Short mmCIF file of C-alpha atoms in Angstrom, two decimals:
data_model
loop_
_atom_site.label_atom_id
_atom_site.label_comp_id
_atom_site.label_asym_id
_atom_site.label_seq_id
_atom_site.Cartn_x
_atom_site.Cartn_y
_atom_site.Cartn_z
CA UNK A 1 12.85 -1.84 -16.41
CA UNK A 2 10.27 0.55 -15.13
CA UNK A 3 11.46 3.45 -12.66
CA UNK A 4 11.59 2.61 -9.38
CA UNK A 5 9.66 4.76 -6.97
CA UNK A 6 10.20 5.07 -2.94
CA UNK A 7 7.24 5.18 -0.72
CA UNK A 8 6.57 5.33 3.25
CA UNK A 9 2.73 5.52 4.72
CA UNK A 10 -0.03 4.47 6.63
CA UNK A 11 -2.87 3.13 6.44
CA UNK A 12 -6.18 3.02 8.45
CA UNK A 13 -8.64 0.43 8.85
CA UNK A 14 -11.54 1.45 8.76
CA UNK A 15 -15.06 -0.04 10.45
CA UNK A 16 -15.10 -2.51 12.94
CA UNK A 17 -11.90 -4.21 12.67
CA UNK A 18 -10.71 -5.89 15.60
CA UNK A 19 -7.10 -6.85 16.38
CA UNK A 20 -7.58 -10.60 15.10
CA UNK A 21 -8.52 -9.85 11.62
CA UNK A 22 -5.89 -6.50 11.27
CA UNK A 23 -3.53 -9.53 12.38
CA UNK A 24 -4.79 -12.02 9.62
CA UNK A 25 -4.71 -9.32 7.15
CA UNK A 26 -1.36 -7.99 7.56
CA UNK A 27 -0.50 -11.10 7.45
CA UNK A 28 -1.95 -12.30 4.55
CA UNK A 29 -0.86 -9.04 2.97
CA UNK A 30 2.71 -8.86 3.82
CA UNK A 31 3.24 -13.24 2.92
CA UNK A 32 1.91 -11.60 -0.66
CA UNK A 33 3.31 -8.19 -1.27
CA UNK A 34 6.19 -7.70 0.76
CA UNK A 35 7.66 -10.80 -1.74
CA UNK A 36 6.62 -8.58 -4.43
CA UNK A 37 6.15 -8.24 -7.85
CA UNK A 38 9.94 -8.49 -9.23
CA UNK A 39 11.37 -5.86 -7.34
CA UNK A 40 8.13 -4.12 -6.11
CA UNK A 41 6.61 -4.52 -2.99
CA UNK A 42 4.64 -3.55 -0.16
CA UNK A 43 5.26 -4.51 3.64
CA UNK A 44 3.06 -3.47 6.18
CA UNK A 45 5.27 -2.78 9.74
CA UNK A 46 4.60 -1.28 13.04
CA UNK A 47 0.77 -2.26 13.40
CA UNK A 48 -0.76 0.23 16.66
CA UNK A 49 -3.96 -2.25 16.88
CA UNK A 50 -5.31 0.61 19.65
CA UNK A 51 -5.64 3.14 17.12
CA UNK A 52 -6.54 1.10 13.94
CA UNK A 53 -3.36 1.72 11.81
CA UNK A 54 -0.34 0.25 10.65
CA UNK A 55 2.92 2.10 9.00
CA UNK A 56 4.43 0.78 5.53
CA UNK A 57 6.88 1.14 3.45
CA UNK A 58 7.13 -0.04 -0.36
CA UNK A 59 8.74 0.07 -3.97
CA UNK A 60 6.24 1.57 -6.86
CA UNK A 61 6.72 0.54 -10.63
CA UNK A 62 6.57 4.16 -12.08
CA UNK A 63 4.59 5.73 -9.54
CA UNK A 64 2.86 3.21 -6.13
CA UNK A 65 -0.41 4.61 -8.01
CA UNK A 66 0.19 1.56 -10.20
CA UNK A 67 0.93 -1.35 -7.62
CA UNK A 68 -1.89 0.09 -5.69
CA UNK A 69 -4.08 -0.55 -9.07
CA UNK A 70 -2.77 -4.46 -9.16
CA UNK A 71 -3.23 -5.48 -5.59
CA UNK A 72 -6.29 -7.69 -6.73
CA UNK A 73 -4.01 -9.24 -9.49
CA UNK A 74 -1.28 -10.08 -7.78
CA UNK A 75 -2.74 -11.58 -4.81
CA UNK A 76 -6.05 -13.73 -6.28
CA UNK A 77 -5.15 -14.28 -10.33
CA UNK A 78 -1.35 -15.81 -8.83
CA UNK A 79 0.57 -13.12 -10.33
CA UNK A 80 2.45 -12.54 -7.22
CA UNK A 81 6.15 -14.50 -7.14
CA UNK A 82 5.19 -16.41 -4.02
CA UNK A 83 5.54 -19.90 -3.62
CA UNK A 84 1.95 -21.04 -3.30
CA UNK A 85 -0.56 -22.23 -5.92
CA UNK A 86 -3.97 -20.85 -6.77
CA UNK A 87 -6.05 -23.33 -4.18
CA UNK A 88 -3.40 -21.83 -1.50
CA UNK A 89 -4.09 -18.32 -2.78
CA UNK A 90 -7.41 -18.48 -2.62
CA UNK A 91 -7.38 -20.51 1.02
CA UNK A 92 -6.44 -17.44 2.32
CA UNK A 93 -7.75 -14.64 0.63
CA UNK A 94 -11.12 -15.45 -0.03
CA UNK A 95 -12.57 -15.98 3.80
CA UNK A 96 -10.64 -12.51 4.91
CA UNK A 97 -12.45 -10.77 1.51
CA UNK A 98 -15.38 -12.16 2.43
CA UNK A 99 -15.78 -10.59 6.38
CA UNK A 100 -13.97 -7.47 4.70
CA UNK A 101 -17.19 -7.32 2.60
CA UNK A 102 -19.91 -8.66 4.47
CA UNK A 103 -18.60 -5.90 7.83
CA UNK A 104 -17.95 -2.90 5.28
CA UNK A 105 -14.24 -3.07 6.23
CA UNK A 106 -11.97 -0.47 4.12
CA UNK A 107 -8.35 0.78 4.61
CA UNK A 108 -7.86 4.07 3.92
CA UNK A 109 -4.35 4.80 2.85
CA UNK A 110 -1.99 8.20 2.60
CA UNK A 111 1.75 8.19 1.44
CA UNK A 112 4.43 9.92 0.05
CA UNK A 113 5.95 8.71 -3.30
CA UNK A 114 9.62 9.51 -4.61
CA UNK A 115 10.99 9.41 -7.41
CA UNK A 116 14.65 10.92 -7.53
CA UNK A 117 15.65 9.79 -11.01
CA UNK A 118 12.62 11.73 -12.31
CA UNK A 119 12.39 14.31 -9.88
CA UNK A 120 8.54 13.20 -9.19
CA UNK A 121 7.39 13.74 -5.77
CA UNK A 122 3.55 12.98 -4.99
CA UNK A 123 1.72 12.76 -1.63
CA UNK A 124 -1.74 10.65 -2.29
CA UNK A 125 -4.54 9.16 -0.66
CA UNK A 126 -6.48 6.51 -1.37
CA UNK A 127 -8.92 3.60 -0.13
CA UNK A 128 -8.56 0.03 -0.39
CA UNK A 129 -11.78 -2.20 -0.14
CA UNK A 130 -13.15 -5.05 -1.38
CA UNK A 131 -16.04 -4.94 -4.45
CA UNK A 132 -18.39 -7.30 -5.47
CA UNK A 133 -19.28 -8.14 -9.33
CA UNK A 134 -20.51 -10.79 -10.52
CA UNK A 135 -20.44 -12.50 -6.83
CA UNK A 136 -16.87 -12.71 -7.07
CA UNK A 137 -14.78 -10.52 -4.65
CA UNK A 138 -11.76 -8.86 -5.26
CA UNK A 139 -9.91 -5.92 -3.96
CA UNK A 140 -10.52 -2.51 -5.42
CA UNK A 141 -7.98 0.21 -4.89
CA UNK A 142 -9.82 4.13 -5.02
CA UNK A 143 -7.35 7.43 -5.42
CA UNK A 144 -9.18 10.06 -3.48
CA UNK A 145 -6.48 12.81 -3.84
CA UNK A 146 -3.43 13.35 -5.11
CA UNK A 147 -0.80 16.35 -5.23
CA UNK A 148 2.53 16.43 -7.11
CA UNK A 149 5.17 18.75 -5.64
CA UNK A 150 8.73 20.23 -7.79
CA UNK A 151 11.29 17.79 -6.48
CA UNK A 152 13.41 20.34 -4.01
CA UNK A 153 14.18 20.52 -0.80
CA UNK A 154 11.94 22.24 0.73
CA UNK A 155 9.52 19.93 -0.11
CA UNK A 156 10.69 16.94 1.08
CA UNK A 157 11.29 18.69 4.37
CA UNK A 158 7.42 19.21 4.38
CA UNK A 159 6.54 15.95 3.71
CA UNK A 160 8.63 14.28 6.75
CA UNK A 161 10.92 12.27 3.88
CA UNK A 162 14.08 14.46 5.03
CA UNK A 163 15.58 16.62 8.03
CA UNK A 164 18.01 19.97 7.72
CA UNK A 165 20.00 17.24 9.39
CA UNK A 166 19.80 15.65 5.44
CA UNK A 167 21.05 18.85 3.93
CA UNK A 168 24.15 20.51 5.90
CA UNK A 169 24.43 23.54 4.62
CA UNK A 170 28.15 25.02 3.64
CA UNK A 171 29.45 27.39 5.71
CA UNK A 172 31.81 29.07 2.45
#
């Protein structure tokens, strides 16, 4: 088994979303990836349709860099553990790929990935969107930065994932 990896983030939707098809989309995304890939997963909570974004929170196989690089595998080639078949799949992803691509619709994603068993800690961003070859769609995932921290701390006090409240300090 591959080392399990914590995550919390956000993610922006970009273009001209409106509320109906962030709504079909996090739906469609959470019936897919919050049932996961074994024990990895992706849900998509809190959803502020005013301001475009949603919060998530998720389990990465080795680092989320990877489930990030499978989204298009596990939801359109049936990878995915969820109890639908291909025809289903494909019911419901293909129409909400297809306005993605045809209105330029991206997501752009930032999040904070820990690892305590390896002492990895990353903050990334990234963009999800949907390409186009050889007339089929399929989701593309894009890292646009990424910076690894020492595991301490300090650290995870900058990146939100802990309070002092986390680490009482001895008075001896």
């Amino acid at each position: 088994m591959a080392n399990e990896t914590d995550v919390t983030g956000t993610m922006y939707f970009k273009g001209n979303w409106d509320k109906s098809i962030i709504k079909r989309f996090v739906e469609v995304f959470n019936r897919h990836f919050f049932t996961g890939y074994g024990t990895y997963f992706t849900e998509i909570v809190d959803v502020d349709y005013d301001d475009n974004l949603a919060s998530f929170n998720a389990t990465g196989r080795t680092s989320y860099e990877v489930n990030l690089r499978n989204l298009n595998n596990w939801a359109l080639n049936n990878d995915c553990p969820v109890d639908m078949n291909k025809e289903q799949f494909n019911d419901e992803w293909k129409p909400l790929l297809s306005e993605m691509y045809q209105n330029n619709l991206k997501i752009e994603i930032e999040y904070t990935d820990e690892a305590q068993i390896n002492n990895r800690l990353v903050a990334a961003s990234g963009q999800i969107s949907v390409r186009n070859k050889n007339n089929q769609l399929s989701l593309s995932y894009k890292n646009l930065r990424h910076w690894q921290y020492p595991y301490n701390r300090t650290n995870l006090q900058y990146l939100g994932l802990c309070s002092d409240d986390d680490y009482p300090i001895s008075k001896k």
